Amino acid sequence: MEAKIFDRETILDLVVNFIPLGIILFFIGAFAVFAPWGFEPMASGLMFAIMVVMFLALAVLTYLSAKAIAGDEKRATVYAQGQAGLEGAEPIHGHDDAADTSAATDAEVDDTESTSE
Amino acid sequence: MEETPGLSDQYRKASPWPLFIALGVPISELGLLFDIFPVAVGGLLLFCGCVVGMLQEAGYIRMPWSGLAVSAGLLFLAGGGVLYINPQVGVDMTLRAYAILASGLILAMGAGAGRLFVPKSQFPA
Amino acid sequence: MDISAQISLTVLMGVFLVAVATWLTRVENWRSYSPVGGGAIVDRSGYVEEEKPAGIIRWLTTVDHKDIGILYGLYGITAFVVGGLMVTAMRIDLVTSESLLGTATYNGLLTSHGITMLFLFGTPIIAAFANYLIPLIIGADDMAFPRINAIAFWLLPPAALLIWAGFFAKPLGLFGPAQTAWTMYTPLSTGAAGGSADMVGGAGVDMMLLGLHLSGVATTIGAINFIATIFTQRGEKVTWANLDIFSWTVLTQSGLILFAFPLLGSALVMLLADRNFGTTFFLSDGGNMLWQHLFWFFGHPEVYVLVLPMMGIVSYVLPRFAGRQLFGFKFVVYSTLAIGVLSFGVWAHHMFATGMDPRLRTSFMAVSMAIAIPSAVKTFNWITTLWNGRIRLTTPMLFCIGFVSNFIIGGVTGVFLASIPVDLVLHDTYYVVGHFHYVVMGAIAFAGFAGIYYWFPLVTGRMYQASLGKAHFWLTMIGTNITFFAMILLGYGGMPRRYATYLPQFASLHQLATLGALIIFVGQLIWFWNMVSSWFEGKRVESADPWNLADDGVNTIEWQWFGTKLDTQLATDGGEADEVATDGGQVDADDASADADADPETNTE
């Protein structure tokens, strides 16, 4: 189930949050290597704690929201924003930038899933 | 008059309580902060009474009396708390504590009187 | 206080309480349940169909999300007018290097302008959009807790009166307005307890703190309501994958409020206790740093509390007039959530100049750099949505594009401030003022205008005057850029913020900024006239799709609700509601009751 939710499409969507995660990770590494003010348990501990807590919190929230969004995408029909429940609205699937090229069929969802594995 | 239903049964999307709950908060806060006894008591009565009224309207409680008694209990706790910390701070807060206790007392008396004297048939089952 | 005053106050309070109780008894009519009223059951089932009472009682007792949304909107606009007039006075004061109004008045205006715009305009105007639209868009009947919703609104008018109390009390010779600036830094704000002997407003500061606390409570319970609504009241088809971007941003915003505002409330209570109850939270060693940490742990998320839903409005409205769906919808959703989390790890970048441990500073710099990415991603998404779109430059679209443009300047100047060495040079200069005004005026207010114009037909059933809307946009856009770009230059020159006077070398740039502010002022006059006159006498909207969105397939569900409303109105009241409405708003309570079953306002489908 997990593997199916986190297919290539979803991972691509999540890249947007991998970048800030990467930046924080970079600074954690940089400050671990270069410490111009030396190491002192209290101050340095707080310094790393702030970055690590932010990293973990963002990672966890990204994981949970991706699970909710991508999970619902697999379970139910996907509409453009504000069009769920609208009469005569045509469902799309996947994310919007792919919507122009892909027709909304379940077969395609299966395709992307199988290629990603 | 007797036959007309109350506002919140008559209209689905109206309730008279929120406005007065919202008024009760600043009135009691002002009274307690600036140490004005009657304003503090009045604000607390307004706030607690209207919260209980809204609970009853929403159907969480059938009769207001137990709600009033609970809010009186909370006020007694708060007033007692203020009396307890009073010696530890640099400003005399006795009157503020008494204001909280007094409003608790009035609510408790109201709850008791209501339970004793108002027939249950006044309220829908 | 002497005895006679106490007694008269007691009598006054008693009379007030009895009046309230009497009124409540009359409107609630507790006796209605008594079995004496034989036909009551039948009557009641007949009455329950009705929505709300008529006249002023309707507005005082409403728990309907649309009515509360309108109330929030009127409240926010009133605060915007007050805050705008305050800043116009301040800008005129700054025409000369000497203060015309006097420094005390200037400081009071400065404090109230900031607090009014952030807490009394920014947050409520977002709540206005969210209250009115989110239940319609996600297919909910109403908010999850309608009465709580009404409480949250009604806490705000007393909050405003308390925050402005000093201005009303000063002419009476009682006390002046607070002069603490919106950050309320200690020891300046601790008053007599802290040794500043209340040069900054005395009781006015206490009143403002109370009002601020009240508005914080209101915002928090509103946020809880939105979270509950979006989690539990969504329609069947509205899955997480279908949830629109505006609801996503409001959900994230509500999460931020839930963690940030209770902290502000606690800090304010601690400050009040220091000032009045003899505690020493902020008086002992490190108390000043403690206040700044507490304040900014709330204060920085507050920035995102204001900007996220406005980004949501732009992400929702901009694609409508670009003729295509939002590019990378899920990028915007995930980056919104990322901003929500990271905003709690950046607060000390407001405190780089306080002399805190340099190691600690670097971690806040790191997270501040990271949070720039999700905002930038959104900007690229908006620009890419415009790319090759069928762009129609309606007034809401102009404001959306203005938002993107100003947000880029506001955002990029912010990235520089996130860097410690640059911040140490520019800290507390007009550069900072220019930066955040590009965001709050250039972006947040612009998105608000976009939303107001876009949904004006939905709420009022009438169309605004397009040419006046365009004039409003161009005046606001030009004025904003003149004013705040001049401020950025002033900051580079070293002009410190918050001062009522300045050195002669800054005169020309200050005068330029004032010119820009006056241009904005004229623009808002046009806007205000446009809104008022169009609400009462604008051309009636006859189509359910006044923006012709269906042509591009970008129509959305709230307009379908509007169509249902229009249809039922036409079918039932005909022209009659028309005349009543122009007279002053006390409309259709009677008309609606005649055909309660078909009342469009209950029908969200």
mmCIF file of N, CA and C in Angstrom, chain C residues 54 61 152 196 205 209 245 266 279 349 389 393 407 446 460 483 507 521 535 547 569:
data_model
loop_
_atom_site.group_PDB
_atom_site.id
_atom_site.type_symbol
_atom_site.label_atom_id
_atom_site.label_comp_id
_atom_site.label_asym_id
_atom_site.label_seq_id
_atom_site.Cartn_x
_atom_site.Cartn_y
_atom_site.Cartn_z
ATOM 1 N N ALA C 54 -35.967 39.206 11.161
ATOM 2 C CA ALA C 54 -35.767 40.345 10.270
ATOM 3 C C ALA C 54 -35.009 41.457 10.990
ATOM 4 N N THR C 61 -28.160 38.292 15.998
ATOM 5 C CA THR C 61 -28.332 36.923 16.478
ATOM 6 C C THR C 61 -27.921 35.870 15.458
ATOM 7 N N ALA C 152 -16.933 34.161 18.186
ATOM 8 C CA ALA C 152 -15.632 34.615 17.706
ATOM 9 C C ALA C 152 -15.760 35.969 17.039
ATOM 10 N N SER C 196 9.575 52.635 33.479
ATOM 11 C CA SER C 196 9.346 53.592 32.395
ATOM 12 C C SER C 196 8.219 54.537 32.774
ATOM 13 N N VAL C 205 -2.298 51.495 27.635
ATOM 14 C CA VAL C 205 -1.560 50.272 27.314
ATOM 15 C C VAL C 205 -2.319 49.054 27.841
ATOM 16 N N LEU C 209 -3.665 46.004 25.633
ATOM 17 C CA LEU C 209 -3.286 44.607 25.876
ATOM 18 C C LEU C 209 -4.531 43.747 26.017
ATOM 19 N N ILE C 245 -7.415 25.082 -3.043
ATOM 20 C CA ILE C 245 -6.208 25.662 -2.450
ATOM 21 C C ILE C 245 -6.542 26.659 -1.352
ATOM 22 N N SER C 266 -0.941 34.195 26.415
ATOM 23 C CA SER C 266 -0.251 33.996 27.688
ATOM 24 C C SER C 266 0.748 35.118 27.936
ATOM 25 N N THR C 279 3.584 40.883 39.565
ATOM 26 C CA THR C 279 4.468 39.771 39.201
ATOM 27 C C THR C 279 5.736 40.322 38.558
ATOM 28 N N HIS C 349 14.938 35.463 13.902
ATOM 29 C CA HIS C 349 15.570 36.349 12.914
ATOM 30 C C HIS C 349 15.088 37.793 13.090
ATOM 31 N N GLY C 389 -1.543 31.360 -21.013
ATOM 32 C CA GLY C 389 -2.954 31.314 -20.655
ATOM 33 C C GLY C 389 -3.744 32.327 -21.450
ATOM 34 N N LEU C 393 -7.702 40.751 -18.294
ATOM 35 C CA LEU C 393 -7.271 41.698 -17.266
ATOM 36 C C LEU C 393 -8.468 42.363 -16.592
ATOM 37 N N PHE C 407 4.798 40.914 -4.305
ATOM 38 C CA PHE C 407 5.281 39.863 -3.411
ATOM 39 C C PHE C 407 6.724 39.487 -3.750
ATOM 40 N N PHE C 446 -3.572 43.532 -1.486
ATOM 41 C CA PHE C 446 -3.920 43.365 -2.902
ATOM 42 C C PHE C 446 -4.748 42.095 -3.109
ATOM 43 N N THR C 460 -23.216 40.253 -3.215
ATOM 44 C CA THR C 460 -24.208 41.325 -3.313
ATOM 45 C C THR C 460 -25.223 41.080 -4.416
ATOM 46 N N THR C 483 5.677 54.589 -2.477
ATOM 47 C CA THR C 483 5.856 54.720 -1.032
ATOM 48 C C THR C 483 6.900 53.751 -0.506
ATOM 49 N N ALA C 507 14.803 64.183 3.745
ATOM 50 C CA ALA C 507 13.533 64.868 3.477
ATOM 51 C C ALA C 507 12.916 64.464 2.154
ATOM 52 N N PHE C 521 -4.178 56.783 -0.947
ATOM 53 C CA PHE C 521 -5.364 57.298 -0.264
ATOM 54 C C PHE C 521 -6.465 57.622 -1.276
ATOM 55 N N TRP C 535 -22.936 48.372 -4.186
ATOM 56 C CA TRP C 535 -23.703 47.463 -3.336
ATOM 57 C C TRP C 535 -25.183 47.829 -3.393
ATOM 58 N N TRP C 547 -18.429 35.926 -14.597
ATOM 59 C CA TRP C 547 -17.069 36.078 -15.132
ATOM 60 C C TRP C 547 -16.870 35.219 -16.382
ATOM 61 N N GLN C 569 -34.641 33.038 -6.541
ATOM 62 C CA GLN C 569 -35.089 34.416 -6.339
ATOM 63 C C GLN C 569 -35.974 34.877 -7.474
#
